[in-house]
PDB file of C-alpha atoms in Angstrom:
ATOM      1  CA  UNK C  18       1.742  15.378 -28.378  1.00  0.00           C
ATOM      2  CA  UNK C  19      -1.552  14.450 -27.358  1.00  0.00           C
ATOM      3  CA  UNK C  20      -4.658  16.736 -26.517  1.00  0.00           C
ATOM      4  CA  UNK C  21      -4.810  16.830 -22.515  1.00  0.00           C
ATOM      5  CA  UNK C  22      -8.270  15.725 -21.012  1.00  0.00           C
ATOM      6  CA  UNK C  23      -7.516  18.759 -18.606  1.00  0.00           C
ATOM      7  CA  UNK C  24      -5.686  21.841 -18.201  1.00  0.00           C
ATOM      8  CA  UNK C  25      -4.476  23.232 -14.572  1.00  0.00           C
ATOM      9  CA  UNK C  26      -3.131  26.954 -14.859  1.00  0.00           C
ATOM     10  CA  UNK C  27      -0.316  27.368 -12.098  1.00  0.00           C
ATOM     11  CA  UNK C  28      -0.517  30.592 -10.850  1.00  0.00           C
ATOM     12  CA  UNK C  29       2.988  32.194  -9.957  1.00  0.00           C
ATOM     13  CA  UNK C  30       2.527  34.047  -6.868  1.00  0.00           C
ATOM     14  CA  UNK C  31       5.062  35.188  -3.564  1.00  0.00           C
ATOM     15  CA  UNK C  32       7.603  33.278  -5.735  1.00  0.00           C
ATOM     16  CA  UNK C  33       6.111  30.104  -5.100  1.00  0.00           C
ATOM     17  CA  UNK C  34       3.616  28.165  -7.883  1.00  0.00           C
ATOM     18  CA  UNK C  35       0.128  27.724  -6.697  1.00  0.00           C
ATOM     19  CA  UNK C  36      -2.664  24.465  -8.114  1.00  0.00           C
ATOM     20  CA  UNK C  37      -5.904  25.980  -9.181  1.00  0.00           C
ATOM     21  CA  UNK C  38      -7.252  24.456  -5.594  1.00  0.00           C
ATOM     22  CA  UNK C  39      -5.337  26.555  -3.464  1.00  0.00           C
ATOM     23  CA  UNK C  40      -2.763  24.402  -2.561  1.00  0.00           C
ATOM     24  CA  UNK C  41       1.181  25.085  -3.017  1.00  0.00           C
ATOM     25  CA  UNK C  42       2.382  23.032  -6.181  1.00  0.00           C
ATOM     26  CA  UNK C  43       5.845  20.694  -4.884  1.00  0.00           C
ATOM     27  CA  UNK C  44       7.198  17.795  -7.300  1.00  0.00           C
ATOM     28  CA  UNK C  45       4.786  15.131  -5.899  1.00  0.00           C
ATOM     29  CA  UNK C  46       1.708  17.006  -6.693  1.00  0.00           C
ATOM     30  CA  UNK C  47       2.870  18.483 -10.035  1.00  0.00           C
ATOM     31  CA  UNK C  48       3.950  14.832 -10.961  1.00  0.00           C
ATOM     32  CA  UNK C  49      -0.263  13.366  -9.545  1.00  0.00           C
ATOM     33  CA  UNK C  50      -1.096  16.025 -12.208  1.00  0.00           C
ATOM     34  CA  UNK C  51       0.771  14.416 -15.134  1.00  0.00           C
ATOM     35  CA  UNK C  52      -0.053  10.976 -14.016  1.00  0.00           C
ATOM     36  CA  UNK C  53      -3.790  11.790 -14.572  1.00  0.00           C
ATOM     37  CA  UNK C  54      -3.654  12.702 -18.329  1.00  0.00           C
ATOM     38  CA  UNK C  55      -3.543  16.714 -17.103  1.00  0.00           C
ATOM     39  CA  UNK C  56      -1.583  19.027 -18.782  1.00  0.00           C
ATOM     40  CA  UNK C  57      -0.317  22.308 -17.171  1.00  0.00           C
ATOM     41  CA  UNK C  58       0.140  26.033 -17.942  1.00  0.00           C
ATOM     42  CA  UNK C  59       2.533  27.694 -15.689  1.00  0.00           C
ATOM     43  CA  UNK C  60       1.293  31.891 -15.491  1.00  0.00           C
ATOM     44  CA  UNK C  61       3.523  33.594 -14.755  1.00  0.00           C
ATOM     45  CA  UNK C  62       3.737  37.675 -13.409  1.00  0.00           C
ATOM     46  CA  UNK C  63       3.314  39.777 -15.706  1.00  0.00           C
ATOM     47  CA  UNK C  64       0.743  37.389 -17.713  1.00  0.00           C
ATOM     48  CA  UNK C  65       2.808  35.847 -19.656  1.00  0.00           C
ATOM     49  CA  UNK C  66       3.171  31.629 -19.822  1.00  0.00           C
ATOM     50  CA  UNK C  67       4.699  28.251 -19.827  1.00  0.00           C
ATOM     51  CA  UNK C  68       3.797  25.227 -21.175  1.00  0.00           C
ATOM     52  CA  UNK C  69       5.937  22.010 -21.335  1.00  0.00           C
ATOM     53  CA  UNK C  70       5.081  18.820 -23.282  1.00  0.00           C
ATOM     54  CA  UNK C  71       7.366  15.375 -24.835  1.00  0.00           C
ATOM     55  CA  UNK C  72       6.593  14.827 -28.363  1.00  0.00           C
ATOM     56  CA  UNK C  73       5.666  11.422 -29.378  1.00  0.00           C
ATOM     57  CA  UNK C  74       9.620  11.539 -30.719  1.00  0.00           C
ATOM     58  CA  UNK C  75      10.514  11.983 -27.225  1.00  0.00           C
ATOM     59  CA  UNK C  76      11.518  15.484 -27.468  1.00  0.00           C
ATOM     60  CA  UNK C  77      11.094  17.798 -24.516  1.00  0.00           C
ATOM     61  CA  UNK C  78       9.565  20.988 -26.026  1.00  0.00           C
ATOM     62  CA  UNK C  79       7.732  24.174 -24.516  1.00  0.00           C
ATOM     63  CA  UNK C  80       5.448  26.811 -25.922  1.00  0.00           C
ATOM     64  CA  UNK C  81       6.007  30.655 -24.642  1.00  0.00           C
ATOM     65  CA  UNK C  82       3.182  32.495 -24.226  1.00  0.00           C
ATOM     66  CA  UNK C  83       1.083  32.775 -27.460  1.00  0.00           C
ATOM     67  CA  UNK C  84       3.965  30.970 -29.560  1.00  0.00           C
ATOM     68  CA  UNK C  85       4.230  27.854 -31.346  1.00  0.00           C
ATOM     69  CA  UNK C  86       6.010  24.755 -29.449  1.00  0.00           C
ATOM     70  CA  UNK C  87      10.082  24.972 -29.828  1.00  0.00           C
ATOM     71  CA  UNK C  88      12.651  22.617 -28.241  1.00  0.00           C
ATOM     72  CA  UNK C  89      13.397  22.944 -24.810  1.00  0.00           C
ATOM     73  CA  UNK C  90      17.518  22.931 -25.370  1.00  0.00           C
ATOM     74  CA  UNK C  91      16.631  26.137 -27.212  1.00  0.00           C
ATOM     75  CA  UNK C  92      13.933  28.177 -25.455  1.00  0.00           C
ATOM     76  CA  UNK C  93      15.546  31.435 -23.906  1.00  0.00           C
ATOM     77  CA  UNK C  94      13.762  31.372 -20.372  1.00  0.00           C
ATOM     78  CA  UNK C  95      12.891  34.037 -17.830  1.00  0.00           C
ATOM     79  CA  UNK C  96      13.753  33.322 -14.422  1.00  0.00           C
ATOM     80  CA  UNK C  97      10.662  32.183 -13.376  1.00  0.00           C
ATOM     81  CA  UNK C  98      10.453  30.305 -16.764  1.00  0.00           C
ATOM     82  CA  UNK C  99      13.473  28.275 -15.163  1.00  0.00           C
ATOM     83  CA  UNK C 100      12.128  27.804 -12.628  1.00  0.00           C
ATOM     84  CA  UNK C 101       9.042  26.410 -13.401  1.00  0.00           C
ATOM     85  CA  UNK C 102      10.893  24.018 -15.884  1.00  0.00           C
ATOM     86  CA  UNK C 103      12.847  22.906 -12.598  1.00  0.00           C
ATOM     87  CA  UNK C 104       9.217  22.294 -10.804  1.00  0.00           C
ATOM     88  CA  UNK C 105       8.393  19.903 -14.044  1.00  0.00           C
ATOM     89  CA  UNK C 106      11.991  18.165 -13.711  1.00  0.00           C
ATOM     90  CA  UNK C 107      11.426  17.607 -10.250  1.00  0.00           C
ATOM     91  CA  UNK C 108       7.941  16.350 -10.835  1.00  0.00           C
ATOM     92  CA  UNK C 109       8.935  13.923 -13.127  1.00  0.00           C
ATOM     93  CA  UNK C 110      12.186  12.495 -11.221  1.00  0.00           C
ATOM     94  CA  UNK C 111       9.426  11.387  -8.458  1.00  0.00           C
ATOM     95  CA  UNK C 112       7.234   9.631 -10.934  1.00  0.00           C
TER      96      UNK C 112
END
């Protein structure tokens, strides 16, 4: 994994995920943000978070809240967890 030159918190509000600009995140932004180096923290109610990365072995992993990365195949995922995942599929299918 490498260090990300930024970090953009997605804020999960009115069950839709919101940039830090103000604007309503969609696959085609999310996947601008990974094309620029970015990485992304998905916050979600409650305060807890998401973060989703490839290793440099290829393997999808995620860290949950203040935990240490796991594999994705084995993360146990909230709802909105899921669905953020599903925002960072999307994202990268339109890359």
């Amino acid at each position: 994994m490498t260090e990300p030159l930024e970090v953009y918190p997605l804020v999960f509000s009115g069950g839709r995920w919101w940039l830090p600009y103000g604007h309503e995140a969609d696959a085609e932004s999310l996947s601008r943000v990974f094309g620029s180096d970015c990485s992304v923290v998905f916050l979600g109610p409650g305060g807890g978070s998401l973060a989703y990365d490839v290793t440099d072995e290829g393997e999808e992993v995620v860290r949950l809240d203040d935990e240490g990365w796991l594999p994705l195949a084995r993360a146990v995922l909230a709802p909105w967890q899921k669905q953020a995942i599903q925002l960072v599929m999307d994202a990268i299918d339109s890359m």
